[in-house]
Every structure is written in C-alpha cells, then in structure tokens.
XYZ file of C-alpha atoms in Angstrom:
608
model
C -30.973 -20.978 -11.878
C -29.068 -21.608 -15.144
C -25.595 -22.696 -13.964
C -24.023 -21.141 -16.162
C -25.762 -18.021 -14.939
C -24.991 -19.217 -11.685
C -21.118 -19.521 -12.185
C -20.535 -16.329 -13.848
C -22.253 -14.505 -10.860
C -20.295 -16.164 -8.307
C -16.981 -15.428 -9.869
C -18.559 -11.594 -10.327
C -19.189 -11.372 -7.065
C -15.930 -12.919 -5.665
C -13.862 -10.962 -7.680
C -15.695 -7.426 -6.592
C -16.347 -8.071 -2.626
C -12.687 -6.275 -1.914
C -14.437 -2.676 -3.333
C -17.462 -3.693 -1.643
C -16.039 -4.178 1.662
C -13.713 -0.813 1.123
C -16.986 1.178 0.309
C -18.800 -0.128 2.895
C -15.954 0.026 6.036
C -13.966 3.286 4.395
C -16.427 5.663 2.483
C -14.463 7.984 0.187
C -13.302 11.589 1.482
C 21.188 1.385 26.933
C 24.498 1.272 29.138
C 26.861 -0.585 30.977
C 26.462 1.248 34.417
C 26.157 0.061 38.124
C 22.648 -0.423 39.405
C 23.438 2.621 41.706
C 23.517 5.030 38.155
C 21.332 8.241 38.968
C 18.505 8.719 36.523
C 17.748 11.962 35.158
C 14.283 12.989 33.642
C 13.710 16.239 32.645
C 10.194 18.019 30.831
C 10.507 20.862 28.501
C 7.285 22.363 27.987
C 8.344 24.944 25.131
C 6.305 23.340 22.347
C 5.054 20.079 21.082
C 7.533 17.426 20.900
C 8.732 14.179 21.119
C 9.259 12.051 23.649
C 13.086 11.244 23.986
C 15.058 8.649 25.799
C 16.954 10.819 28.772
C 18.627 8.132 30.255
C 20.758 4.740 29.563
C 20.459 2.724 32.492
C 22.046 -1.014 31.016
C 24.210 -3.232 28.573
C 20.629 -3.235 26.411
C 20.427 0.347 26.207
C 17.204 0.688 27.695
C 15.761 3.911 28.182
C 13.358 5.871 30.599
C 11.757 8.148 28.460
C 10.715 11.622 29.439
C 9.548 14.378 27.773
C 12.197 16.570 25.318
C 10.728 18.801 22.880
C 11.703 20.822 19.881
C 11.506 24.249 19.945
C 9.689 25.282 16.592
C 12.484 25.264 13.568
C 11.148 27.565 10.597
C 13.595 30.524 11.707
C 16.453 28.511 12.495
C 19.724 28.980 11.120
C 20.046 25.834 7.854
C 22.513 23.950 6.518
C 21.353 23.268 2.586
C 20.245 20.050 1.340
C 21.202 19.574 -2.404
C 21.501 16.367 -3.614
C 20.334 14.829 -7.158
C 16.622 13.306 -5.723
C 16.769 15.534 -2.088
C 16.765 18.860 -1.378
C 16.171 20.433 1.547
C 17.949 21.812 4.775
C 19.331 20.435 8.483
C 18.274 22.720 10.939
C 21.204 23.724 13.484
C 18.638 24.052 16.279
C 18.704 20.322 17.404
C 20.705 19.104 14.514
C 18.169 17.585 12.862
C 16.804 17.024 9.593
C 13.256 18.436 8.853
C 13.252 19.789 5.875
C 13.047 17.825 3.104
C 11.706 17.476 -0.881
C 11.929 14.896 -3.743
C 13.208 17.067 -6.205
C 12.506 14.718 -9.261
C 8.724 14.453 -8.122
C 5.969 16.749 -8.309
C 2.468 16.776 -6.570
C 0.499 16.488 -10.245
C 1.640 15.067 -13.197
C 2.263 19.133 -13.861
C 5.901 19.863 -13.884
C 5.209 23.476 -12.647
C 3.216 21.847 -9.556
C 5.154 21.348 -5.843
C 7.365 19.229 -5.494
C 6.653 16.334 -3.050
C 7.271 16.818 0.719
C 8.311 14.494 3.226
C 9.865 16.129 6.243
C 8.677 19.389 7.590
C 9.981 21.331 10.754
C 7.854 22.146 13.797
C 5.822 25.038 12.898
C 4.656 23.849 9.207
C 1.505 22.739 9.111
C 2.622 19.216 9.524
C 5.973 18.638 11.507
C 7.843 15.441 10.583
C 11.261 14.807 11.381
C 14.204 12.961 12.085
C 16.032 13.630 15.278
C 18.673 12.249 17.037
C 20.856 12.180 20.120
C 22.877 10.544 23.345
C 20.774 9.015 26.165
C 22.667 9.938 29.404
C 24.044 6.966 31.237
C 26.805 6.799 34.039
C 28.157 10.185 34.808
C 25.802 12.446 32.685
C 23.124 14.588 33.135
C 20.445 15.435 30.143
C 22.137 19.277 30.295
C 25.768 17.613 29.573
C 24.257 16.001 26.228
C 22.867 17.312 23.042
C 18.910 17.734 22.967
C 16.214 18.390 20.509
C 16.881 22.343 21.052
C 20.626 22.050 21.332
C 21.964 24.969 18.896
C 24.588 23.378 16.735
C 27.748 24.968 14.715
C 28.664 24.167 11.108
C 32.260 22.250 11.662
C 32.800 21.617 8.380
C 30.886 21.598 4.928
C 28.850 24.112 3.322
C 26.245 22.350 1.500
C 25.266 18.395 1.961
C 25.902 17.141 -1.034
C 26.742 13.338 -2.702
C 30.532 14.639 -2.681
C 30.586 17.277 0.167
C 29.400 16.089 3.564
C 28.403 18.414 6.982
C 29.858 18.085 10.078
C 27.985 20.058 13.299
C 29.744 20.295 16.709
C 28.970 21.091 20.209
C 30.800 21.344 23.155
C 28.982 19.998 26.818
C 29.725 21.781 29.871
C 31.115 18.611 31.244
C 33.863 18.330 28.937
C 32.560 16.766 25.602
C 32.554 17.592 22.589
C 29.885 16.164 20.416
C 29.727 15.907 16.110
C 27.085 14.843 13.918
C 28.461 14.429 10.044
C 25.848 13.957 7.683
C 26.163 12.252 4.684
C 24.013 11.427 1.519
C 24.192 9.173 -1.803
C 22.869 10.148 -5.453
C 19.116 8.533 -4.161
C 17.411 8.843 -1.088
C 20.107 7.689 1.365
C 21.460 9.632 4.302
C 23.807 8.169 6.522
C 24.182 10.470 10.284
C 27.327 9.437 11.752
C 27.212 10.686 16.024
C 30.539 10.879 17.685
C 31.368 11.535 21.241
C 34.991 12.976 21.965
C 35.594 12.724 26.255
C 37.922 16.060 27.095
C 36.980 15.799 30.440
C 39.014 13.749 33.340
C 36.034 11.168 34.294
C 34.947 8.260 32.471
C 31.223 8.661 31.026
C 28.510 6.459 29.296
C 25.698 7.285 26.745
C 23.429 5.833 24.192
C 23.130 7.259 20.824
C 19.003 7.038 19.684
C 17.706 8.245 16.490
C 13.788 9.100 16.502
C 11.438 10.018 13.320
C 7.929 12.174 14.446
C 4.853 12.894 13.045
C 2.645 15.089 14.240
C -0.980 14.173 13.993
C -1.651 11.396 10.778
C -0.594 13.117 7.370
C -3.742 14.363 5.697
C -3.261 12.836 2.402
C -4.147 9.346 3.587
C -5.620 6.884 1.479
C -7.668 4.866 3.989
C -7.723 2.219 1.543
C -7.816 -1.117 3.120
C -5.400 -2.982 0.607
C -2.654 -0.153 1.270
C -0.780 -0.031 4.357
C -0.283 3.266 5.440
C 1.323 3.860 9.366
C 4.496 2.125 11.106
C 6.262 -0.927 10.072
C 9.333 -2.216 10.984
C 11.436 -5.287 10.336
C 12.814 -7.352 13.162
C 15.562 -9.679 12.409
C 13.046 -11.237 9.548
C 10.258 -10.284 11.065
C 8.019 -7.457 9.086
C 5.550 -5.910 11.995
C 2.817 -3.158 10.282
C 0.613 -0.811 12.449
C -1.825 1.513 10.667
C -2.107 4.714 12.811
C -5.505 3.629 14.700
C -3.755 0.753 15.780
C -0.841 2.349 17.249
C -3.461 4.738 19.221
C -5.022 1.867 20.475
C -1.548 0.689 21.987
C -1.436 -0.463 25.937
C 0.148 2.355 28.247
C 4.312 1.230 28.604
C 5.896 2.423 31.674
C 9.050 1.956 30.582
C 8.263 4.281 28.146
C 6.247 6.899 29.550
C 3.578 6.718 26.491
C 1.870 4.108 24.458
C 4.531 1.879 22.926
C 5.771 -1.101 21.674
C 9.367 -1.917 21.784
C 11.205 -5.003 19.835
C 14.270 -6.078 20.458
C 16.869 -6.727 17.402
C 19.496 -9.113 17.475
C 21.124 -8.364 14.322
C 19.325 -6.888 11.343
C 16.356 -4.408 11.564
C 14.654 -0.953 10.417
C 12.257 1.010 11.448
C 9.845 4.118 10.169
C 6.849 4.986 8.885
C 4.949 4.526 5.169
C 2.519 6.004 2.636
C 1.270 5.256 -0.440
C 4.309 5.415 -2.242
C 6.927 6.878 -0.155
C 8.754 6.608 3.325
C 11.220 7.500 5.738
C 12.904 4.622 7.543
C 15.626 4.543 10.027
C 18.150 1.851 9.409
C 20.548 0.573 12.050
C 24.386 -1.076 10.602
C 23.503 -5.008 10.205
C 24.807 -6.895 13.145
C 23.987 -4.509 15.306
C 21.527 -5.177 18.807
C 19.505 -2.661 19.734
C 16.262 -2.074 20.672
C 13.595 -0.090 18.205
C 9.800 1.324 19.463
C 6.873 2.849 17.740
C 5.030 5.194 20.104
C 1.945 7.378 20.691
C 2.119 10.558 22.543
C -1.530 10.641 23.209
C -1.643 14.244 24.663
C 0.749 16.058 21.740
C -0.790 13.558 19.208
C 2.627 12.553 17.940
C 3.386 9.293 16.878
C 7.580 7.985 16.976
C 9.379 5.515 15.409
C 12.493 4.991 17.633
C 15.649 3.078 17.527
C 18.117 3.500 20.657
C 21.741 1.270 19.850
C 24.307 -0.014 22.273
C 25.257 2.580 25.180
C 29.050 3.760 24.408
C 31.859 3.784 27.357
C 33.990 6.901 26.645
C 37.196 7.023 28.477
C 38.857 10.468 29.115
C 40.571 11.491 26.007
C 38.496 8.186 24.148
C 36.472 8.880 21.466
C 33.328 6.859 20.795
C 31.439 6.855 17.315
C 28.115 5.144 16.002
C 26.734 5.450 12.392
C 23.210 4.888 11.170
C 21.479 5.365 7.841
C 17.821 7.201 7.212
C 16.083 6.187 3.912
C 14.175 9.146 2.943
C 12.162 9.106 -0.110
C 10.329 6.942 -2.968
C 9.405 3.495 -2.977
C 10.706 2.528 -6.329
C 11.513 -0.764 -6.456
C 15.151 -0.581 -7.981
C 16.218 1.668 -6.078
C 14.596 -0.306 -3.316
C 16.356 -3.595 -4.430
C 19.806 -1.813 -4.830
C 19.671 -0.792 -0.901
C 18.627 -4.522 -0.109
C 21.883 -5.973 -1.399
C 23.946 -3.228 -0.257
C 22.705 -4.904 3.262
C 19.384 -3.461 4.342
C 17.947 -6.572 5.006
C 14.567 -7.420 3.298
C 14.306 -4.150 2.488
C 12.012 -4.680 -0.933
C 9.518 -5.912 1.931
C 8.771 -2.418 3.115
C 6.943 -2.260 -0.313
C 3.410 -3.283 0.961
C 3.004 -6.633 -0.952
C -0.254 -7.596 1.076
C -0.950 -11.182 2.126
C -0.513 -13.196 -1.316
C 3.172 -10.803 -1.371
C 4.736 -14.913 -2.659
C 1.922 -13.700 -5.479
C 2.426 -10.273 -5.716
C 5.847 -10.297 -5.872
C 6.195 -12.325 -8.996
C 3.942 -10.362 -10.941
C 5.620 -7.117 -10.414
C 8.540 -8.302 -11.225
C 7.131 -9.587 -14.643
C 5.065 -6.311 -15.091
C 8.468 -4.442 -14.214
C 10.549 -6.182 -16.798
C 7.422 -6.257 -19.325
C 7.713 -2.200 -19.082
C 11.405 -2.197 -19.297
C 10.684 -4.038 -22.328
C 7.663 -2.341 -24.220
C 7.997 1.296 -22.849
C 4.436 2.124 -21.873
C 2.745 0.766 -18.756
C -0.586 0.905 -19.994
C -0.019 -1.647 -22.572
C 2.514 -3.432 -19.980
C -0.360 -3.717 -17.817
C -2.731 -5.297 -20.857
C 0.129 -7.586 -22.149
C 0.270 -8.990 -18.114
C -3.145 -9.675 -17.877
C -3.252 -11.330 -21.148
C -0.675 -13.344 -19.864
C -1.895 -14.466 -16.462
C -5.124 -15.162 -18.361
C -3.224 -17.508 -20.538
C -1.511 -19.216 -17.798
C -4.874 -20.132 -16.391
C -6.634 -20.993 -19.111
C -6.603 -24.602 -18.458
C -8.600 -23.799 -15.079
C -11.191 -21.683 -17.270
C -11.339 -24.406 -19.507
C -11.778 -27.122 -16.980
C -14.746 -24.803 -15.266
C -16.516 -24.911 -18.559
C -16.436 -28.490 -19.093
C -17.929 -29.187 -15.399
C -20.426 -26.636 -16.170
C -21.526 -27.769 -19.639
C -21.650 -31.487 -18.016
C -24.149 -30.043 -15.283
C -26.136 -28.518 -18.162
C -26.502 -31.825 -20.020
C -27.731 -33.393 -16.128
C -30.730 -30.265 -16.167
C -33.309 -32.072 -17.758
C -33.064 -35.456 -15.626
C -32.299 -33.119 -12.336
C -36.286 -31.014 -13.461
C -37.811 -34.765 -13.550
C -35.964 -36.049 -10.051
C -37.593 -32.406 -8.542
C -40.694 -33.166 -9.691
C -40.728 -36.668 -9.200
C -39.611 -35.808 -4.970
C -42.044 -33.201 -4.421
C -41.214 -31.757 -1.055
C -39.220 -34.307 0.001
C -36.046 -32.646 0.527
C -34.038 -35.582 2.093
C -35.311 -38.407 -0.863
C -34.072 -34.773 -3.594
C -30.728 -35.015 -1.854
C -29.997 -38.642 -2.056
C -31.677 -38.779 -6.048
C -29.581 -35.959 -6.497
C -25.830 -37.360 -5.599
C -26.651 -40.840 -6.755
C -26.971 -38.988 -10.268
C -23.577 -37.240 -10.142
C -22.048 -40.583 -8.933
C -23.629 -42.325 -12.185
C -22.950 -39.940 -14.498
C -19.343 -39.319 -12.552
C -20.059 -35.347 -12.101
C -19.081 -33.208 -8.951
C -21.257 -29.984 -8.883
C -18.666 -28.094 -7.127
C -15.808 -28.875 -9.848
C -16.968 -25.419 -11.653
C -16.246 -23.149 -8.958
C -12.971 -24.732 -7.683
C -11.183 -23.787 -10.679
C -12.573 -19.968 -10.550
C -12.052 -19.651 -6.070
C -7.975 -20.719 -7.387
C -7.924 -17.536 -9.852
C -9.601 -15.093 -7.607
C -6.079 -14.784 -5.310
C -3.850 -14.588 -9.126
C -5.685 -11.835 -10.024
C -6.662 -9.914 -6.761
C -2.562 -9.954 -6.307
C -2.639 -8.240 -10.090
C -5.128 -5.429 -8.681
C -2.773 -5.262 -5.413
C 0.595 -4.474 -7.745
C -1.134 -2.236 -10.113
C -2.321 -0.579 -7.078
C 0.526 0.053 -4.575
C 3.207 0.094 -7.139
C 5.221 3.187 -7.340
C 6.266 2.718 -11.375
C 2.495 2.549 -12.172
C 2.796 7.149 -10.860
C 2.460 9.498 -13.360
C 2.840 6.884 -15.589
C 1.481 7.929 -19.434
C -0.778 5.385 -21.263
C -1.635 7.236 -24.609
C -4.126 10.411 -25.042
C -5.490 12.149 -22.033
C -4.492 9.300 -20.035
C -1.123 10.730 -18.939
C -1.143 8.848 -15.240
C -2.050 5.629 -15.092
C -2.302 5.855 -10.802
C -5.328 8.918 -11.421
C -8.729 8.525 -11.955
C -9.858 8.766 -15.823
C -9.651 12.882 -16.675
C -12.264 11.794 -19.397
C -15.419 12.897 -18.338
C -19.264 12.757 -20.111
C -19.399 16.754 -18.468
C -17.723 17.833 -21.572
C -18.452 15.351 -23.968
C -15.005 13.727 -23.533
C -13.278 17.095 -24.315
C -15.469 17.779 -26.940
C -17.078 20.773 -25.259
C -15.185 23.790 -24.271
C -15.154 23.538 -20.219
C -12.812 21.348 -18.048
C -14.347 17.715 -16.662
C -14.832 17.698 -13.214
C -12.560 17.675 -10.766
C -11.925 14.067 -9.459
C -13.408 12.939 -6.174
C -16.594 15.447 -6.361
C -20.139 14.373 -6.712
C -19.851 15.750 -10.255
C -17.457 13.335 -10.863
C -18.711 10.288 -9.843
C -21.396 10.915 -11.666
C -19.850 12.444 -15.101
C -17.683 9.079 -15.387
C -14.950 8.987 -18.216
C -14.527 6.458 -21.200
C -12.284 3.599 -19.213
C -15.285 3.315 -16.873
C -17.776 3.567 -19.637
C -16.152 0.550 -21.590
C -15.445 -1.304 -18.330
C -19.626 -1.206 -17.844
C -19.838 -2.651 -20.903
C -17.439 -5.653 -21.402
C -18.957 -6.792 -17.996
C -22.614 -6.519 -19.991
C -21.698 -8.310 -22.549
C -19.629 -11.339 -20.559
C -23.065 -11.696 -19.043
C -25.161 -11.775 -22.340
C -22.959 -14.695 -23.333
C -25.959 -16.438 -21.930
C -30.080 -16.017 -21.314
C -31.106 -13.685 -18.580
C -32.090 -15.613 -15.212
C -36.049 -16.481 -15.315
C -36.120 -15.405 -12.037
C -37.140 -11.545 -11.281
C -34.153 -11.103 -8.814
C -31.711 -12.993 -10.419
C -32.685 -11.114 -13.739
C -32.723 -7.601 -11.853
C -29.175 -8.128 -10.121
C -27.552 -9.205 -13.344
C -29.261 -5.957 -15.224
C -27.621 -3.755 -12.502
C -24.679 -4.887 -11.918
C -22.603 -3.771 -14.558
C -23.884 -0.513 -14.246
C -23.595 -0.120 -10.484
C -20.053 -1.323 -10.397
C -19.130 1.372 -13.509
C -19.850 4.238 -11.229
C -17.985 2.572 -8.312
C -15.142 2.023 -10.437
C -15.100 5.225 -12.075
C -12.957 7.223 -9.763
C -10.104 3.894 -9.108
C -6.844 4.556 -10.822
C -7.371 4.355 -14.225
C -4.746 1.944 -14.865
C -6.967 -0.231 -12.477
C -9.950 0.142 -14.553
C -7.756 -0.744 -17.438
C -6.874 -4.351 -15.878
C -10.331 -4.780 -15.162
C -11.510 -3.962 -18.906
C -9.091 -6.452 -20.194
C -9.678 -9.293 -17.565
C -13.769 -8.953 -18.631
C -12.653 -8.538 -22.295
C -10.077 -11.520 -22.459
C -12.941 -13.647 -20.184
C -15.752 -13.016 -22.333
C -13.053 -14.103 -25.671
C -12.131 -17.625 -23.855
C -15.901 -17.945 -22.744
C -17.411 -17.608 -25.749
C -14.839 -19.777 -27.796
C -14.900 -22.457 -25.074
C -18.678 -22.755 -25.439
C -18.575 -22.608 -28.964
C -16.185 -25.162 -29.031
C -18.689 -27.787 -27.291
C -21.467 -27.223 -29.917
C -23.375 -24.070 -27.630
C -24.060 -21.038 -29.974
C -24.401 -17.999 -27.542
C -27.047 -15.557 -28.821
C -25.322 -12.540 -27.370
C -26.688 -10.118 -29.706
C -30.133 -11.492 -29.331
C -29.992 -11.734 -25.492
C -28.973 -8.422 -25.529
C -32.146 -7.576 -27.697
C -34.128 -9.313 -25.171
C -33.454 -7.408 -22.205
C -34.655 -4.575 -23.812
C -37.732 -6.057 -24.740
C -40.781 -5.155 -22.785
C -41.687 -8.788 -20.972
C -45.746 -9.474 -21.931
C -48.122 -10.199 -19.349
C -49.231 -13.721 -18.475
C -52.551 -14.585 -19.604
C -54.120 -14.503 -15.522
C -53.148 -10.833 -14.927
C -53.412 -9.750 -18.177
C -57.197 -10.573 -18.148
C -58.024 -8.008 -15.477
C-alpha cells in the first residue's frame, strides 16, 4: 500500500473513531449531642418524594435518612420570581423553590418559542427542585422542624427580586420560630439564608441540609458520550462526575437508607446536577465542613444531590443562622468565571472540559476572545482552526518529509521482497538494516499526526459543549451554529416551496444539507491528492468513506461540520503545497477522472 495512501487513512480513521464509537455504543433517538440523643424517623407516604435527613446525631452532621416527601406543589400558594435572567415562583408549601425559567432563553432559536425550564414542582411532568430544611438533633422531633410539606407565611417581601428579597416564617410547636430569606443577583444566583430563633426554655440542636431532586432522568438527554450529563460535584479540588446509569448502579448505604455516595468537605465544595448547557448546583460558604451525597431512590426513581452543614446549638432566646447559595441556570462561561472569583471554587470546572480540559481550556478561551473580537462565531470558529492548523504545521510538515523519504526507499524495499520470498524473518532484518543505512524510521510519519489527533479532538470537544457556540448565527439559513444544517436536498436548498425535514427523522438523514454536502467533498478531494490504492479493498474503503461519513455527519451541529470542512480544506492546502514543494505533482483532477473510469478486464478473464 502506497504510504502515502497509507498515512492519510490512518489519520482518517483516528480522527473519526470518537463518532464511530458514539454510533455504535449510543444509536441516535450533623450535631453535637450525647450518644444517648433519641433518633426520630418518620415516612410520609403522600406522594413521591425525596429522601430527607430526619435526624443530626454528631459534630459531623451526619444524618439517618428517612423518607419525607412533598406533597404535589402546582396549587400552592407562590411567592413570584422576577429577576433579570430568572423568573419563576417559591412555593409556600415546603418553602421551596420549584419553579423556575431562563427568561433570556428560549427552546428554538424562535423568540416566540418557550422559554427554557429548569425547575418544575411535583405534579409537572418532570419535578425538579430545590428543597431545604433542619435535621433534628438533641431535643427535637421531625414534627418540631420544618418539612418538605411545611406551609410557610410570607414575612416580608412581595416579589424576589435583585433589590427586594423574601422572607417566609414558621413557628414549631416546641417554641421556634423558623425563617428562610431568599435572595437573588442580576444572573443566576440565589442565595437561601435558614435561621433558627429558640423561644422556648430548653436548649435544642439541628442541622440545616439543602437537597436538589429529579424525578426520573430529564428527557432531553443527549446520550452523547463526549458530554457529561448527571451529578458532579467538587470536593475540596476534587471534581467527581456520575452520569445517571452510574448513580443507579450505586452500592446500597445504610447510613443513608438508599443508594448513595457521601464525600466529606473540608473547606470548599458544590454539589448538583448538569446538562448540556445548563445546571443547578448547590454551593456551600467556602471554609465551611460539611458533608455532601448524591443518591438514588430506586423505588420513587428520584435521584438527590444533597449537602447537610454543621449541626447548630440554639440556646433559649439564641438565634442560630446558616447561608448557602444555589446556582440556577446557564453555563456561560463569564458568567461562570465571575462566580469563580467571587469564591466558588473551581467553579469554570463544572463546564465539562473532558479529559484533555489542560487542552480544551485554552482553546475556548482563544475561540472566546476570537468572537469577542470578530462578532460571528462561525467565522470565529474558521479563523481557530486556521490557527491551530498553523501552529502545527511544522508536525504536518515533518510527516511529509518521513513519508516522501519512505517513498524514495519503495523501489529497493519491491527488490528486498522479492529477493526474500517467504522468508519473513530474513524480510525483517533486510528491511531495518535499510532504514538504518539510509537513516529512516517508518514510524516517524505517524508520530507527528497521533500528537495532533488530541489538539484537534479538544477543538471538536469546545465547539461541542460550549454554551456561546447556542443559537449562535453564522450567515444565511445558518442562524445556530449548535443545530443541525436546516439546508436540506428535500427542497432543493429552499429552492422549492415546502419546508426541509425536520431534523433527527429518517428524512433527514437522508435529505442532508449543504455543510454536509461540502464536508463529503473536501474529504474526496484530500484523498485524490494521491492514486487510488491498487488493492480492491483499500480502493473500495477510500471510495466510501467520504460519503459514508457525510451522512453520519449530517445531523452534528452544524458549527461542528463547519470545523470539520475547514480542518479537511486547510489539510488538503498544506498537503498539496508540501508535496509540491518536494518536486511531486499531484494529479488530483486526473485521479479524480480515474475513479470514475470503468477498470478493463485483464487479459485471463477477459478471454472467457
């Protein structure tokens, strides 16, 4: 096999086995008590819920969990959410917040479409929410604090705004008088102070928990295996991710009464659950020890990010208070940033940056400032690639030269074959003696292309999970770059008066647009740079692929088909000036004629 040939397929296939493997493996579609402190567990049954620390039971704050479940929230009495990016409503039934849109995001690139949803109450058709609470410890039962169907009363504030906070109260029969102010910032912020006022004569202990659940996976999952989509949280440096199968698959906990597992945080940590490109994350005060948990509630199919902080001593006529921020919204990564050096530590890491994120993370940050600086992503996207090409052009280059050096050695390697026979072993030694003459290593020409394939699978991974690259317009029809092409050969590229197909049917996979069109082709013609293979199957593999990996690609975000059409463009550019710089002249027009030509037959079968 020509090594040119050779080279060119390797580095095809390299590049491409990520969508190969996707296509194969995912086809679209707390106290400080005695040791003689009673504990208290107590089951509602009312409707699916979450399961709830009932008890503190040490310094550590950790928690027997039972079984507390909120009541279903649609016909509650609300306190509005209106904030610049969040709007929404706190239900007074449990206190808690599970209601809640991204007012400056919509569904579609439509403005008239819904806007995005991330919380829902229990009764929607898929609850997600944020509760939170006290943990009885010394001197409390779970009736003397608030739980998840604990009616509330508006205290103060109207409307939870970035200037006008809420305050809810209630009053225990034991004597305390509980408040939960709620506060927000011009983002996606909130910050759910709990306070704990003792009226009564005895002292008391508690542990104040906050707890985000889903019920069932969210149906708008991606499933793609360079995303992360499930639980993470960060544990004092420490970034821990659990896709929702994996958190199924969890080992039984006692301790917590459900599959679990808990982490202990010295200082700095957070805790929630991601998608694509938003999340909801709980976020403890830095410096703060607690412990944090991600559980499955196998029978409700709920799954729980949990933090549960230091259990609070209340004296009588002491008042104890804890604060806590929620992050509620869209992973954009200034916003992101901002919250990182207002404390959240490593926050910018709950943007999944994947396993090359010291690669990743570079090249966003050039493709971020490349947008701030030219306006349009599209051609942000182009004027990256062209970049990164540029930066490893010497590698290119040095693949070439190893390659055109092993092209020279064909001749002399035909007459060693021959000259062996079917001696493998003498072929072998004939073989490396020659490279050692004519000072040659066969595997220089791949080296250089194995070091690219990370650079510029870390490209696809940013122009993938990255928020900026949503709804973002390139030119034309192409009005969001994180969509599939809307072009579509159905209607003659809008030619013909009927819509294109909508994306993900059979229809369009098969009725591909113009991105995935021109990708086929600047992958045809970086092969014809050279002859087609003499063998059958090489030939036949190298005829199809550009064609088979069109129709795979045609339904990727089109501003990933747009890096790949200017990786194959700028490669086939270098490639062909490279080789025309050592004295090769690459026929591509005429090895383009000849794989259209009908091949004659030999002499022996065309006889009979």
């Amino acid at each position: 096999m020509d090594n040119q040939n050779k080279n060119l397929l390797i580095a095809t296939a390299l590049s491409f086995v990520v969508i190969l493997v996707w296509f194969v493996l995912f086809p679209p579609p707390e106290a400080t008590v005695d040791e003689t402190a009673q504990t208290t567990e107590q089951t509602l049954e009312t409707a699916p819920g979450v399961s709830a620390p009932t008890t503190a039971t040490d310094p550590a704050a950790s928690t027997t969990a039972g079984t507390a479940a909120p009541a279903p929230a649609l016909e509650t009495a609300r306190v509005d959410i209106a904030a610049p990016n969040l709007i929404g409503s706190i239900a007074l039934t449990g206190g808690r917040i599970d209601d809640l849109k991204l007012s400056q995001y919509h569904e579609t690139n439509d403005e008239s479409s819904p806007m995005v949803t991330l919380l829902e109450p229990v009764g929607s058709d898929s609850p997600y929410y944020a509760v939170y609470g006290w943990a009885p410890g010394n001197g409390l039962q779970v009736s003397d604090v608030p739980g998840p169907n604990t009616e509330w009363s508006v205290e103060s504030g109207e409307s939870l705004d970035v200037d006008s906070p809420v305050t809810l109260r209630w009053e225990s029969p034991a004597g305390l008088i509980f408040r939960r102010t709620f506060t927000v910032d011009d983002k996606f912020m909130f910050r759910v102070t709990q306070s704990v006022e003792n009226t009564s004569g005895a002292e008391v202990s508690a542990a104040p928990y906050g707890i985000l659940a889903r019920h069932s996976e969210p149906k708008n999952l991606k499933n793609f295996f360079v995303l992360h989509e499930g639980a993470m949280s960060m544990t004092d440096g420490t970034l821990a991710e659990n896709k929702y199968k994996k958190i199924r698959d969890f080992d039984p906990a006692a301790e917590a009464g459900t599959r679990a597992e808990t982490y202990q945080v010295s200082e700095n940590g957070w805790i929630g659950f991601t998608e694509h490109y938003w999340e909801t994350v709980l976020i403890p005060d830095s410096g703060t020890s607690y412990r944090q948990a991600i559980k499955y509630n196998e029978a409700r199919d709920i799954y729980q990010a949990e933090i549960v902080l230091p259990t609070q001593t209340i004296a009588p006529g002491a008042t104890a208070e804890v604060s806590t921020r929620m992050f509620s919204g869209a992973k954009v990564w200034e916003v992101i940033n901002a919250y990182q050096d207002q404390g959240v530590d490593r926050f910018v890491d709950s943007i999944d940056w994947g396993w090359f994120f010291f690669l990743t993370k570079p090249i966003f940050w050039l493709l971020h400032h490349l947008h701030q600086w030219i306006g349009n992503m599209g051609v942000s996207i182009i004027a990256l690639t062209i970049f990164l090409k540029a930066l490893l052009f010497p590698l290119a280059y040095k693949s070439y030269v190893s390659m055109a050096k092993m092209k020279e050695l064909q001749p002399q390697m035909e007459e060693l074959k021959k000259k062996a026979g079917d001696d493998r072993q003498k072929l072998q030694q004939e073989m490396m003696a020659l490279y050692k003459r004519e000072k040659v290593n066969p595997a220089s020409g791949c080296l250089p292309i194995l070091l690219q394939i990370p650079i510029f699978f870390s490209l696809y991974k940013v122009i993938f999970v990255a928020f900026e690259l949503r709804h973002a317009p390139f030119f034309g029809p192409f009005q969001d770059l994180s969509a599939p092409d809307p072009t579509s050969l159905y209607n003659l590229f809008g030619l013909l008066p009927w819509a294109a197909p909508e994306a993900g049917t059979t229809l369009a996979l098969i009725f591909i647009g113009i991105l995935p069109i021109l990708l086929g082709i600047s992958m045809f013609l970086q092969q014809k740079l050279n002859p087609t293979p003499t063998d059958p199957a090489q030939a036949m593999i190298f005829a199809w692929m550009p064609w088979v990996f069109m129709f795979m690609l045609g339904g990727f975000a089109s501003g990933l088909v747009l890096y790949w059409i200017t990786n194959n463009t700028i490669t086939f550019t270098q490639q062909y000036l490279i080789m025309r710089s050592h004295g090769a002249k690459p026929d591509v027009f005429g090895n383009i004629k000849s794989t259209f030509k009908r091949k004659p037959k030999d002499a022996k079968s065309g006889g009979k």
